[in-house]
PDB file of C-alpha atoms in Angstrom:
ATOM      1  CA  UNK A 424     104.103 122.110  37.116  1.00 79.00           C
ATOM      2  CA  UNK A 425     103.252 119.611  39.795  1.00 88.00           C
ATOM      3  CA  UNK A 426     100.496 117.022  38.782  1.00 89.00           C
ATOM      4  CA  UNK A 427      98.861 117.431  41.926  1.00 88.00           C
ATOM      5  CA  UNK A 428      98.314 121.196  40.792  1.00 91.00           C
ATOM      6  CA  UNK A 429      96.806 120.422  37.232  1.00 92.00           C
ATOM      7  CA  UNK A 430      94.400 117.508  38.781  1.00 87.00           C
ATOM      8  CA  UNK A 431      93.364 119.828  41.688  1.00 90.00           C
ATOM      9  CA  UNK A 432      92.416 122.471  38.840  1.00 91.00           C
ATOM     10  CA  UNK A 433      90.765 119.917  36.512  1.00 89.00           C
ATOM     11  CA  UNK A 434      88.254 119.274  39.768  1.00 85.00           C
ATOM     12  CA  UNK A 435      87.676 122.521  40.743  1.00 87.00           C
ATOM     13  CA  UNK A 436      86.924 123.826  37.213  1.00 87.00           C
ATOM     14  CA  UNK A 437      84.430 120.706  36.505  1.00 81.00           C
ATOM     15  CA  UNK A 438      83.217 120.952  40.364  1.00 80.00           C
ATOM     16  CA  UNK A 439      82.103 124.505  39.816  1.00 80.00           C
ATOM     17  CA  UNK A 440      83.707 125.476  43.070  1.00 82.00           C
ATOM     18  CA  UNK A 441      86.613 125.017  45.620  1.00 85.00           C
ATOM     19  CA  UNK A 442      84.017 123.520  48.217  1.00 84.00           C
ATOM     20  CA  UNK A 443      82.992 120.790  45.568  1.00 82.00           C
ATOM     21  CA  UNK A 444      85.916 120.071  44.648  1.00 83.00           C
ATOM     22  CA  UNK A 445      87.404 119.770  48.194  1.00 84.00           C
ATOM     23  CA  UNK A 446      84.306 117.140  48.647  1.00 80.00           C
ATOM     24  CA  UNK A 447      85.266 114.668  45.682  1.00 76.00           C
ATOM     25  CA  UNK A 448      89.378 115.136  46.140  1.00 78.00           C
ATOM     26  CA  UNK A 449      88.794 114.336  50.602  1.00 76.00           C
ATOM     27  CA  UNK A 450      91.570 117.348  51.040  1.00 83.00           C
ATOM     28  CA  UNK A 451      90.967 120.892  52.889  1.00 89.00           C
ATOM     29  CA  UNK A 452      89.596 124.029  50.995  1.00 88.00           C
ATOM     30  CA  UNK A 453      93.085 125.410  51.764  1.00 91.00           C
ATOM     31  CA  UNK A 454      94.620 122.991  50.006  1.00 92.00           C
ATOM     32  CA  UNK A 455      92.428 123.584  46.978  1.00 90.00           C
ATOM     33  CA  UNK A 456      93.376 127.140  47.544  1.00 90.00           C
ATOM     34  CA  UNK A 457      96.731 126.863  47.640  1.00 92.00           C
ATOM     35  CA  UNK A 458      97.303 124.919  44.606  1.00 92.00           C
ATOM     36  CA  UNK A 459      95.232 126.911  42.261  1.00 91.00           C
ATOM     37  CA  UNK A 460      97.306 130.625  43.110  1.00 91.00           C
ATOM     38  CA  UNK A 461     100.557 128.321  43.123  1.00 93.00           C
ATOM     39  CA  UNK A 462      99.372 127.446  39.592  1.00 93.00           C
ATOM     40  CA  UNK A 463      98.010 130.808  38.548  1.00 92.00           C
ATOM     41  CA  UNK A 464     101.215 131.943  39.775  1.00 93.00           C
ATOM     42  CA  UNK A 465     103.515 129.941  38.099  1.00 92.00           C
ATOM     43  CA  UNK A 466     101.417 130.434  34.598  1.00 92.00           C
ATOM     44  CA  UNK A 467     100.999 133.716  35.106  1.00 93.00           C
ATOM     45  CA  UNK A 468      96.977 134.037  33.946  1.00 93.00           C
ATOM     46  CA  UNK A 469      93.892 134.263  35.989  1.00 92.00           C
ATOM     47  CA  UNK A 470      92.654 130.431  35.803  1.00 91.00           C
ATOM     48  CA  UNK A 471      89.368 131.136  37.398  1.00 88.00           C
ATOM     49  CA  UNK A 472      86.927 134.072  38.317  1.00 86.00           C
ATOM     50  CA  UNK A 473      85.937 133.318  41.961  1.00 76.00           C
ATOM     51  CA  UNK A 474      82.251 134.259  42.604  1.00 71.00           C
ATOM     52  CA  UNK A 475      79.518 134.060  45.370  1.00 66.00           C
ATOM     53  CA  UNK A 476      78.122 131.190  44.117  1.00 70.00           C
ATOM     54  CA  UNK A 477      81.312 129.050  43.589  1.00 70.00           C
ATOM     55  CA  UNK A 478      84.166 129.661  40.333  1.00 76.00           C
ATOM     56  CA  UNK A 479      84.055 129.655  36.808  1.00 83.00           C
ATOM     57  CA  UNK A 480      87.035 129.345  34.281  1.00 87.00           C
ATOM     58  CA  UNK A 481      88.513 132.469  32.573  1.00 91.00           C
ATOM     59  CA  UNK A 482      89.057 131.953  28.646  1.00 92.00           C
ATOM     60  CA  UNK A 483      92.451 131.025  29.388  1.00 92.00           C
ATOM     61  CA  UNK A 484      91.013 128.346  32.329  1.00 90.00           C
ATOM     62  CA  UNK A 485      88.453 126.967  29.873  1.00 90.00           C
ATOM     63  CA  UNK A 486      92.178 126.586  27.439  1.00 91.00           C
ATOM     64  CA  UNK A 487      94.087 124.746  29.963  1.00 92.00           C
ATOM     65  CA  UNK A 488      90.898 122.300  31.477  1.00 89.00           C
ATOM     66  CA  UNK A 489      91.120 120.703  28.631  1.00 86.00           C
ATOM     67  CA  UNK A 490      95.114 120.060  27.941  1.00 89.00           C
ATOM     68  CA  UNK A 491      95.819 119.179  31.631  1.00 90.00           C
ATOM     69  CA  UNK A 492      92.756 116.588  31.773  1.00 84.00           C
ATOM     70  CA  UNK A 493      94.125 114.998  29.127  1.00 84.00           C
ATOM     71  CA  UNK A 494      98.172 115.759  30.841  1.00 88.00           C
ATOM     72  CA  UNK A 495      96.381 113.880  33.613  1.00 84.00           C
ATOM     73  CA  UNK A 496      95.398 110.693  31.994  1.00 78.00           C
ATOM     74  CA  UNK A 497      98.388 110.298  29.986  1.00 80.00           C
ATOM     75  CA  UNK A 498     100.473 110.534  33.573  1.00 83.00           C
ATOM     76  CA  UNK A 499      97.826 108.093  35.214  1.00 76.00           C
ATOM     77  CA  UNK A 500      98.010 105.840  32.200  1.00 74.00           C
ATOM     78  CA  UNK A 501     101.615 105.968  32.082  1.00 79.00           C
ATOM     79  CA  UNK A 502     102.060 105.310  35.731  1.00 76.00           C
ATOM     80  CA  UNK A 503      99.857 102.009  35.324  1.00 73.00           C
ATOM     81  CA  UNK A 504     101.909 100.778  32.233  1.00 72.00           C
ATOM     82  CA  UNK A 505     105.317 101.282  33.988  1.00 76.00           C
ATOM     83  CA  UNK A 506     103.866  99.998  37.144  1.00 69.00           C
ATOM     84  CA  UNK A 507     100.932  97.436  35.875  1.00 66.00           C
ATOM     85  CA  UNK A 508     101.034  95.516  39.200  1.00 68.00           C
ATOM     86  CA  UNK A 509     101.793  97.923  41.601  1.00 69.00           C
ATOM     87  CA  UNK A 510      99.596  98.895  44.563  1.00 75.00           C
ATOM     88  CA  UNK A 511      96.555 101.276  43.022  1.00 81.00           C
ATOM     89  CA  UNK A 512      97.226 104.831  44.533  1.00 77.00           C
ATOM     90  CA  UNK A 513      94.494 107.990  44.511  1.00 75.00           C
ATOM     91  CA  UNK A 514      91.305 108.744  45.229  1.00 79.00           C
ATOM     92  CA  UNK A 515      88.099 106.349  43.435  1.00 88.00           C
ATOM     93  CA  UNK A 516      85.504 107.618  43.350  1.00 89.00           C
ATOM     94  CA  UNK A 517      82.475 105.267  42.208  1.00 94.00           C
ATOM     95  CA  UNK A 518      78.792 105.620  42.235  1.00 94.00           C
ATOM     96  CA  UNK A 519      76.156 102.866  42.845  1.00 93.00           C
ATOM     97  CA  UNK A 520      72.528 102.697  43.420  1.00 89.00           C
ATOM     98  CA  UNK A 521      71.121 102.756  46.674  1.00 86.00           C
ATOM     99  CA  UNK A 522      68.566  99.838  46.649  1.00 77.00           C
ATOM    100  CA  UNK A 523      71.440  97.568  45.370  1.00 79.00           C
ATOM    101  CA  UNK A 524      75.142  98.779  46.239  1.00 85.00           C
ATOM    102  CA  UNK A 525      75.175  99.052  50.136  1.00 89.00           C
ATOM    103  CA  UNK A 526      74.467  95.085  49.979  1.00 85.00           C
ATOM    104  CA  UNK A 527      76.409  93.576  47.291  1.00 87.00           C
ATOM    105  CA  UNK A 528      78.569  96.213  45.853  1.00 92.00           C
ATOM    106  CA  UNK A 529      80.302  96.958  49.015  1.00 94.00           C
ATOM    107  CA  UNK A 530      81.531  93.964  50.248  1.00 94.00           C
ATOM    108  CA  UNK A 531      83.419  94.430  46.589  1.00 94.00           C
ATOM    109  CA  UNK A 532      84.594  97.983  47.278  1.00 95.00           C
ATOM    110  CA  UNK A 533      85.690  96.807  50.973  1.00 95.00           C
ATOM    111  CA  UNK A 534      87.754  93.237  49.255  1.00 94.00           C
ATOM    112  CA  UNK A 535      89.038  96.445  46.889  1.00 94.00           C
ATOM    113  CA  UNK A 536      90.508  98.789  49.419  1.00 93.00           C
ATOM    114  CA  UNK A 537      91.737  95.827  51.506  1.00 93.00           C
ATOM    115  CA  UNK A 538      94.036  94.188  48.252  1.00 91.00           C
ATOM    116  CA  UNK A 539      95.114  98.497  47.669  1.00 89.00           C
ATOM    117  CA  UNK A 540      95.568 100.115  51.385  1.00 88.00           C
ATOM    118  CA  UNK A 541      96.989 103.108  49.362  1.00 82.00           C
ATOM    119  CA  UNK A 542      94.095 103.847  47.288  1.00 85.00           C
ATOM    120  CA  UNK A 543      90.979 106.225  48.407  1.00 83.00           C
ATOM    121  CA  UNK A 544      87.664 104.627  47.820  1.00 90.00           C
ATOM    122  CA  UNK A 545      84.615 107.184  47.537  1.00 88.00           C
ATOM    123  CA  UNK A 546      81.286 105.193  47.072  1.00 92.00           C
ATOM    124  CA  UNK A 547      78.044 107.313  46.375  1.00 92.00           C
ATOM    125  CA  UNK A 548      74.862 105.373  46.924  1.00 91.00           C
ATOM    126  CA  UNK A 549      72.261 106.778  45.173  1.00 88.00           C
ATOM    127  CA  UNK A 550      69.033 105.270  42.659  1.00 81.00           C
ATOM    128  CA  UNK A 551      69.375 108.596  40.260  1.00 83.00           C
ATOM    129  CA  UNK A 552      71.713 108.604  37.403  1.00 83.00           C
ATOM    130  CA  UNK A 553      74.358 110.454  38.352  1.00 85.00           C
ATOM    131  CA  UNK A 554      76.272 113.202  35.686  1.00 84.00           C
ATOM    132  CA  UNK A 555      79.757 110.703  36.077  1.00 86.00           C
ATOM    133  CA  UNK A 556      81.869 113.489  34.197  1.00 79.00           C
ATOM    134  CA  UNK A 557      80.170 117.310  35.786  1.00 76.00           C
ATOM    135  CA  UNK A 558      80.185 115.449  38.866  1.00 81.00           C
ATOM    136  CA  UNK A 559      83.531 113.791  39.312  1.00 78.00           C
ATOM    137  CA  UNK A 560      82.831 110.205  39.308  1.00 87.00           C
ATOM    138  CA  UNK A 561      85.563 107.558  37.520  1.00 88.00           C
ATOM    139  CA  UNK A 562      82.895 104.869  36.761  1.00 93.00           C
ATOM    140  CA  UNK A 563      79.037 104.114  38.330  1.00 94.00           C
ATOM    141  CA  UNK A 564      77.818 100.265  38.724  1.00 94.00           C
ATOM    142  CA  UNK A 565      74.498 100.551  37.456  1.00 90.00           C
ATOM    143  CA  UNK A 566      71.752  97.444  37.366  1.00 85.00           C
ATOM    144  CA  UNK A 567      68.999  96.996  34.879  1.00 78.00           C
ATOM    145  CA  UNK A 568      68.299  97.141  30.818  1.00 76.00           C
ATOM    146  CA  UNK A 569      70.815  99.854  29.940  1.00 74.00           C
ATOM    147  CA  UNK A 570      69.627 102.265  27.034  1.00 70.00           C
ATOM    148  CA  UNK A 571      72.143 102.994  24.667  1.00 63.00           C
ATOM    149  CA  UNK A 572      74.872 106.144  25.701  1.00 69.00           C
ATOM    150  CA  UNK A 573      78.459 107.954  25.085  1.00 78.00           C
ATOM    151  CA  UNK A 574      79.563 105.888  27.937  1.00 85.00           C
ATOM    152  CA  UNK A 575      81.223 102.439  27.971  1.00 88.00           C
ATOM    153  CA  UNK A 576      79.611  99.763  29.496  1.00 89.00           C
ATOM    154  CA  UNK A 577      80.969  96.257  30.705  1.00 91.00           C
ATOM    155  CA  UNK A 578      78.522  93.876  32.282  1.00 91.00           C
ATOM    156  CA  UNK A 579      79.912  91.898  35.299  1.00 92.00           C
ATOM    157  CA  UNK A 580      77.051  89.881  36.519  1.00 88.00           C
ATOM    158  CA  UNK A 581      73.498  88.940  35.928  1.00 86.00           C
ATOM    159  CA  UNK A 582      70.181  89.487  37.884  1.00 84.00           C
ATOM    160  CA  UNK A 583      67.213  87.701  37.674  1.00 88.00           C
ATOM    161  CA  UNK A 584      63.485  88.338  38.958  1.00 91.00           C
ATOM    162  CA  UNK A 585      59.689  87.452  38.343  1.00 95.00           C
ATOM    163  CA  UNK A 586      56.410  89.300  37.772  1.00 97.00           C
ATOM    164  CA  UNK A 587      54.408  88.892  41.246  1.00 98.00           C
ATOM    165  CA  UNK A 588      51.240  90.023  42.616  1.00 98.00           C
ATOM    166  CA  UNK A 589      49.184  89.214  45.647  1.00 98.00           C
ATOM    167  CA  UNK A 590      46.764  86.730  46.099  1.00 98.00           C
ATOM    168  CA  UNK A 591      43.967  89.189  46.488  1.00 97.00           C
ATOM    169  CA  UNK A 592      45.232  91.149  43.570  1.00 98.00           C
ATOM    170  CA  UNK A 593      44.954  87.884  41.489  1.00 97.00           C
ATOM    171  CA  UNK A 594      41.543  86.926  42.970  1.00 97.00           C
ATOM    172  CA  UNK A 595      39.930  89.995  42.087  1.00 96.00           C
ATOM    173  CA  UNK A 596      41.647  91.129  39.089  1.00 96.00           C
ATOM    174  CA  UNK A 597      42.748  87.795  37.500  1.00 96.00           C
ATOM    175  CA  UNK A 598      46.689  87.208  36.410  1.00 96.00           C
ATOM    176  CA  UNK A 599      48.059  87.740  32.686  1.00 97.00           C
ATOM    177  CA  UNK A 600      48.692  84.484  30.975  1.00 96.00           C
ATOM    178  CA  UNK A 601      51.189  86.824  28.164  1.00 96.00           C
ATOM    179  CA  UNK A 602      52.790  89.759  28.032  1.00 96.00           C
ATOM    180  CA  UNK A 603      50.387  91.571  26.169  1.00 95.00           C
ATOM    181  CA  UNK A 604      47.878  90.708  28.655  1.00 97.00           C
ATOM    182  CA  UNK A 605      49.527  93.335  31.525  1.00 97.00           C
ATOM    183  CA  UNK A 606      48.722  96.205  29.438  1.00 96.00           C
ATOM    184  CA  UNK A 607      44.734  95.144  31.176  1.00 96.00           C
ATOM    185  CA  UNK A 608      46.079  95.289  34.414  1.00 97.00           C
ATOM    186  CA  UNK A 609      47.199  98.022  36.761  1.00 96.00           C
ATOM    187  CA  UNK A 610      51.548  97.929  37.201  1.00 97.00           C
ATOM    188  CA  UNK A 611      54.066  99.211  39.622  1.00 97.00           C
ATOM    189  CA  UNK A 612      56.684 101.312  38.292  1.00 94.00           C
ATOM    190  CA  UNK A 613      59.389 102.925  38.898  1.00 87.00           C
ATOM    191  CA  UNK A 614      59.113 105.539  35.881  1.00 82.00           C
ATOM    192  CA  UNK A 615      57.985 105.417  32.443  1.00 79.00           C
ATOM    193  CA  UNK A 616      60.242 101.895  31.558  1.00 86.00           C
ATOM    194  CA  UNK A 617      60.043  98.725  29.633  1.00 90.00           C
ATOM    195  CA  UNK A 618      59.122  95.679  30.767  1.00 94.00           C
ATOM    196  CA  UNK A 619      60.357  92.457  29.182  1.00 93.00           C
ATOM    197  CA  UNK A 620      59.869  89.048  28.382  1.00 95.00           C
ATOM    198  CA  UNK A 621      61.483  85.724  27.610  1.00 93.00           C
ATOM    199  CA  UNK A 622      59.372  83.762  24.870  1.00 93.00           C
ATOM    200  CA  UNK A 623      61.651  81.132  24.310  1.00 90.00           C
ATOM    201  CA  UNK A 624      64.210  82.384  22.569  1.00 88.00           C
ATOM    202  CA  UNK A 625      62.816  85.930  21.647  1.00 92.00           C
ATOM    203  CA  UNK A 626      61.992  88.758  23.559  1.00 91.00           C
ATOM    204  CA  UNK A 627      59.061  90.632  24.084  1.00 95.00           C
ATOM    205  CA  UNK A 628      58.954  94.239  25.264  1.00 94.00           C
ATOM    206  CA  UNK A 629      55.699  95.507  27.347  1.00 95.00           C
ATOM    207  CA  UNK A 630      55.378  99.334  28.424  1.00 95.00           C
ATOM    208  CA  UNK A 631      53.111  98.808  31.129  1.00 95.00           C
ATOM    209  CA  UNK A 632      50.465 101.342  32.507  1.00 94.00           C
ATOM    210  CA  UNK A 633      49.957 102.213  36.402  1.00 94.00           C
ATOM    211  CA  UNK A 634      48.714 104.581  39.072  1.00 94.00           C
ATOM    212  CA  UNK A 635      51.596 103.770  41.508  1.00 96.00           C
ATOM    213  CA  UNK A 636      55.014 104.580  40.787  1.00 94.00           C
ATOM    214  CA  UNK A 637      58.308 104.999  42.979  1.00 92.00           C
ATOM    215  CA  UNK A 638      61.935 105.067  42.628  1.00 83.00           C
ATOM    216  CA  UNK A 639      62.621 102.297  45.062  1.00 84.00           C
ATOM    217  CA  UNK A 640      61.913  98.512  44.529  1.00 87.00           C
ATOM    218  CA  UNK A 641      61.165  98.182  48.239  1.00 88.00           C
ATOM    219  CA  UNK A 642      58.632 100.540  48.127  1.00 92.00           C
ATOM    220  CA  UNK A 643      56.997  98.662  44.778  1.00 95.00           C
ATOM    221  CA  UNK A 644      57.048  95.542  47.101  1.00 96.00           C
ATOM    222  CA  UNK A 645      54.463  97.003  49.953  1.00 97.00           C
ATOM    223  CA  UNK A 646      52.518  98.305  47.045  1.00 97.00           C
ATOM    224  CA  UNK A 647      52.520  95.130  45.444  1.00 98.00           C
ATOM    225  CA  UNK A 648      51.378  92.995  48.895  1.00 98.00           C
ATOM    226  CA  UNK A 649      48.914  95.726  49.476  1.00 97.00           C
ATOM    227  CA  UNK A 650      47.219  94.576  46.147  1.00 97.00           C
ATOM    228  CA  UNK A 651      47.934  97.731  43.884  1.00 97.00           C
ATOM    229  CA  UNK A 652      49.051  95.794  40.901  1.00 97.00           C
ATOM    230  CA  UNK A 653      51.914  93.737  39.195  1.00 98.00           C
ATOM    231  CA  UNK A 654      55.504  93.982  40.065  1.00 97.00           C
ATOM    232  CA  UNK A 655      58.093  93.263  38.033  1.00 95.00           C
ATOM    233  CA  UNK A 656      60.710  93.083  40.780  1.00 93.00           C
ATOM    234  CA  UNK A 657      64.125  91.134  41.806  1.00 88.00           C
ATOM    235  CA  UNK A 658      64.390  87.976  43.592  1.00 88.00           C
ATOM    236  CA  UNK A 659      66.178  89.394  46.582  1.00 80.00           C
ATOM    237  CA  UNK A 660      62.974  91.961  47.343  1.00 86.00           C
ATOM    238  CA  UNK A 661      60.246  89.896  46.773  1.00 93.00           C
ATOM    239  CA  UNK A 662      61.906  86.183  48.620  1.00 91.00           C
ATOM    240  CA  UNK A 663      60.386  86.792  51.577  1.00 94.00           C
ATOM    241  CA  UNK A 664      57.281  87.940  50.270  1.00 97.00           C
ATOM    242  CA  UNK A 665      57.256  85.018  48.650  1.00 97.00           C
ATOM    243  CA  UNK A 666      57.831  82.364  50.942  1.00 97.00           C
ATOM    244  CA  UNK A 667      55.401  84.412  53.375  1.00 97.00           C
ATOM    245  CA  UNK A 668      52.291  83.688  50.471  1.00 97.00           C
ATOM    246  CA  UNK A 669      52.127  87.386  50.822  1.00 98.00           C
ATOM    247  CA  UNK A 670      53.117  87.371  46.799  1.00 98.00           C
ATOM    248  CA  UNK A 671      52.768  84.957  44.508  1.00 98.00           C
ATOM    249  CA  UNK A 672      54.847  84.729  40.638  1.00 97.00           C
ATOM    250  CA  UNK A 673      52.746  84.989  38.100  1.00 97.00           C
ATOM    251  CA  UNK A 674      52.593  84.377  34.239  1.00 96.00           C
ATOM    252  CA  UNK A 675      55.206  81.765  33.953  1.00 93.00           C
ATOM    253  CA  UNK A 676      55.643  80.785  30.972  1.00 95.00           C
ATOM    254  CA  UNK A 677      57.053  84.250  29.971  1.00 96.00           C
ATOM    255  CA  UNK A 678      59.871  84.705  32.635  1.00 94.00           C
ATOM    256  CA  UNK A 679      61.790  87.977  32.621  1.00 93.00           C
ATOM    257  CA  UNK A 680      64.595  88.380  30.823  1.00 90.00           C
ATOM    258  CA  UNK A 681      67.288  88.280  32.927  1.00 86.00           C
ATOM    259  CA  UNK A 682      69.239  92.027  33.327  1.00 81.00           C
ATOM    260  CA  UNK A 683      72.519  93.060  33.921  1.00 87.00           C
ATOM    261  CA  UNK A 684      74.893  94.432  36.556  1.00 91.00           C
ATOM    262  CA  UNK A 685      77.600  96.836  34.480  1.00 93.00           C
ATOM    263  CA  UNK A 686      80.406  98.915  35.514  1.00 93.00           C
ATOM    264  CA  UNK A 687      79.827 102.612  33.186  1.00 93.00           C
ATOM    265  CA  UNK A 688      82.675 104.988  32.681  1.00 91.00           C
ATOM    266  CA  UNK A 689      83.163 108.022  30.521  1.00 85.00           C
ATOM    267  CA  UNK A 690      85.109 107.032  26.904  1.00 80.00           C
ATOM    268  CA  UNK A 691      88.620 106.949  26.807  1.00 70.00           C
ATOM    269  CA  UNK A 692      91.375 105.296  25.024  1.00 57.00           C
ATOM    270  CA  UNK A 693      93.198 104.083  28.224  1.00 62.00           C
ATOM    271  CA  UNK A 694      90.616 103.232  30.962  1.00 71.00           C
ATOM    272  CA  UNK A 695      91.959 103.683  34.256  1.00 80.00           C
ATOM    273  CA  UNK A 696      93.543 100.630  36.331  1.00 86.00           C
ATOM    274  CA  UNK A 697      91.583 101.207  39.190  1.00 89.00           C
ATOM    275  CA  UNK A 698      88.353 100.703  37.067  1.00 91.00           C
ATOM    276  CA  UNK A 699      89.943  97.653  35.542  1.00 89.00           C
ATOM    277  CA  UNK A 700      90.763  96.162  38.599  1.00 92.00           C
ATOM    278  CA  UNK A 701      87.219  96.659  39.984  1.00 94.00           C
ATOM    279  CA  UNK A 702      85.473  95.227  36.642  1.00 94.00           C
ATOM    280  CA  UNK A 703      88.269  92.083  37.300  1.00 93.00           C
ATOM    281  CA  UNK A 704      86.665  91.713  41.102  1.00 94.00           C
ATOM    282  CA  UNK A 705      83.450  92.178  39.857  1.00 94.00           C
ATOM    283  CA  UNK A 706      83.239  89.425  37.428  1.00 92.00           C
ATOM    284  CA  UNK A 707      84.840  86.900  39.705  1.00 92.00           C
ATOM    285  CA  UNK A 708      82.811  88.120  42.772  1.00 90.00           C
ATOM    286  CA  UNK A 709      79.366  87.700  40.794  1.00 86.00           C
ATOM    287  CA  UNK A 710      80.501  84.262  38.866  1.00 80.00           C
ATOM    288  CA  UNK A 711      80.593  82.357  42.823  1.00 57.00           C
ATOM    289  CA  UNK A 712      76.822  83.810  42.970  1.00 48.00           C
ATOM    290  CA  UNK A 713      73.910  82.260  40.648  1.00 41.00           C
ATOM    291  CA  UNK A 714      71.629  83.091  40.617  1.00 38.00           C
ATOM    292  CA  UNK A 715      72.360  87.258  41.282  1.00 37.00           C
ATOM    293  CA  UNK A 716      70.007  88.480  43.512  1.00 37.00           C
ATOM    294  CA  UNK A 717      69.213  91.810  43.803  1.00 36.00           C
ATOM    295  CA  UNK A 718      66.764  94.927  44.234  1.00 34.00           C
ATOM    296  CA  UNK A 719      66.137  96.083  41.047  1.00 34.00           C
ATOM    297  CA  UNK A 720      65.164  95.163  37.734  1.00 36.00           C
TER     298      UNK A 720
END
C-alpha cells in the first residue's frame, strides 16, 4: 500500500469528508477520490460509507484509522531519523491566533518555508481554540496562561503587558493600589479568565468582574480609552495609547506576570521534525526580541 493512500484516508476519516480533507491536504477532490477506491480496492472492504453530509468510517474503516495513523508516524519518524538534516517535505499545517500570528508568527512561518522550499506551510489565523487533532492541525502557537491539557506544550518566548485605564476612568472611578482592589472596579475581558499578579516573588490570581467583554484585545483597547474599565492588555496594543495619554498604567507595584508564547501539539512519542524545527526558530527568533510584544495577554 502506498503511504500517500493510508495518509489520504487518515484525513478524510478524521475530516469527516472528502471536501475537508481536500482543504487541509491542498490536493483535488479527485485525488482524494482516487486514492480511497485504489485503497478500498486493494483491501478489499468498504473503508467508508459516503453520505450527503460528508463520510463516515465502516467498522472495518474505524479498524484501519487507527493502525495506518500510527503506520504514518512511524514512516514520518523514520524518514526524519534516516534523514535528520534533510530538507522538511509535506504539508504543515499550524494554527495561530489572529490578534497575534499575522504580525510576529509569520515572519517565522515565511524564514520557515524559505530554509524548506519543499515543505507546504498551512497557517490558520484564528483567536478560538482550535480541535488540533478532529481538525487536522500538527501543532497551534498559542499566547497567554495555558490551563493544564492532553497536549504538550513548549514555551518559546515571553510576553509582557500592564493593567491600563484612561484618565477619565481613573478620575472618576479612582485606580486599584492591589490586586484585590479590581474586584471594586468594572474590567475588560475577554471571557471568564484570570488575571494575575507579580508581588515580588509570589503571584496573585484576580478573577475580575465586567460588563464589557470581547474576544479581541484591540477591541478591549477602544473600550478601555472610551473609559469602560481596566484592561489588562499587551504592550504592543496599548503603546500607542500610551504615548498618546489616551491610557495610562496603573497599579504598579503589582506588575503582571509575564505570559508565555508556546508551540501545542497532540502527544506522541516521536514529535514530528517539522514541529521541532519550528519550536528551534521560535526560540531563537523570540530570544533577539525583549521585551515580546504582543496582542494578548
Amino acid at each position: 500500500m502506498d503511504i500517500d493512500d493510508l495518509r489520504t484516508f487518515v484525513e478524510v476519516a478524521d475530516a469527516g469528508g472528502v471536501s475537508s480533507a481536500a482543504r487541509r491536504l491542498g490536493v483535488a477532490k479527485s485525488i482524494i477520490s482516487r486514492r480511497l477506491l485504489k485503497l478500498e480496492t486493494q483491501l478489499g472492504v468498504q473503508l467508508l460509507a459516503r453520505t450527503t453530509r460528508g463520510a463516515a468510517v465502516t467498522e472495518a474503516g474505524a479498524a484501519l484509522r487507527e493502525y495506518a495513523a500510527r503506520i504514518v508516524a512511524e514512516f514520518d519518524a523514520a524518514r526524519d531519523a534516516i534523514v535528520p538534516d534533510g530538507d522538511l517535505r509535506g504539508r504543515f499545517r499550524i494554527a495561530a491566533p489572529i490578534s497575534y500570528g499575522p504580525t510576529h508568527i509569520a515572519p517565522v512561518l515565511a524564514e520557515m518555508g524559505r530554509r524548506h522550499p519543499l515543505l507546504h506551510i498551512h497557517a490558520s489565523y484564528s483567536d478560538r481554540i482550535v480541535d488540533l487533532i478532529g481538525e487536522g492541525f500538527d501543532c497551534a502557537i498559542r499566547v497567554g496562561h495555558l490551563q493544564s491539557s492532553n497536549f504538550i506544550a513548549k514555551r518559546v518566548g515571553s510576553i509582557h503587558g500592564k493593567l491600563v485605564a484612561s484618565p477619565g476612568y481613573v478620575s472618576t472611578h479612582g485606580a486599584p493600589e492591589a490586586p484585590h482592589e479590581i474586584l471594586a472596579h468594572e474590567s475588560l475581558m475577554q471571557g471568564a479568565e484570570t488575571w494575575r499578579f507579580m508581588d515580588g516573588q509570589k503571584s496573585i490570581m484576580v478573577n475580575p468582574q465586567g460588563r464589557f467583554k470581547a474576544d479581541n484585545p484591540v477591541a478591549l483597547a477602544a473600550a478601555a480609552v472610551a473609559g469602560l474599565g481596566l484592561g489588562y492588555l499587551s504592550d504592543s496594543v496599548i503603546d500607542e495609547h500610551i504615548k498618546s495619554g489616551a491610557l495610562v498604567s496603573v497599579m504598579h507595584r503589582y506588575p503582571p506576570v509575564p505570559a508565555g508564547i508556546y508551540i501545542v501539539r497532540p502527544q506522541s512519542q516521536h514529535p514530528a521534525r517539522k514541529i521541532r524545527v519550528l519550536t528551534d526558530i521560535l526560540v531563537d527568533w523570540f530570544a533577539d526580541v525583549s521585551p515580546v510584544n504582543v496582542h494578548s495577554l
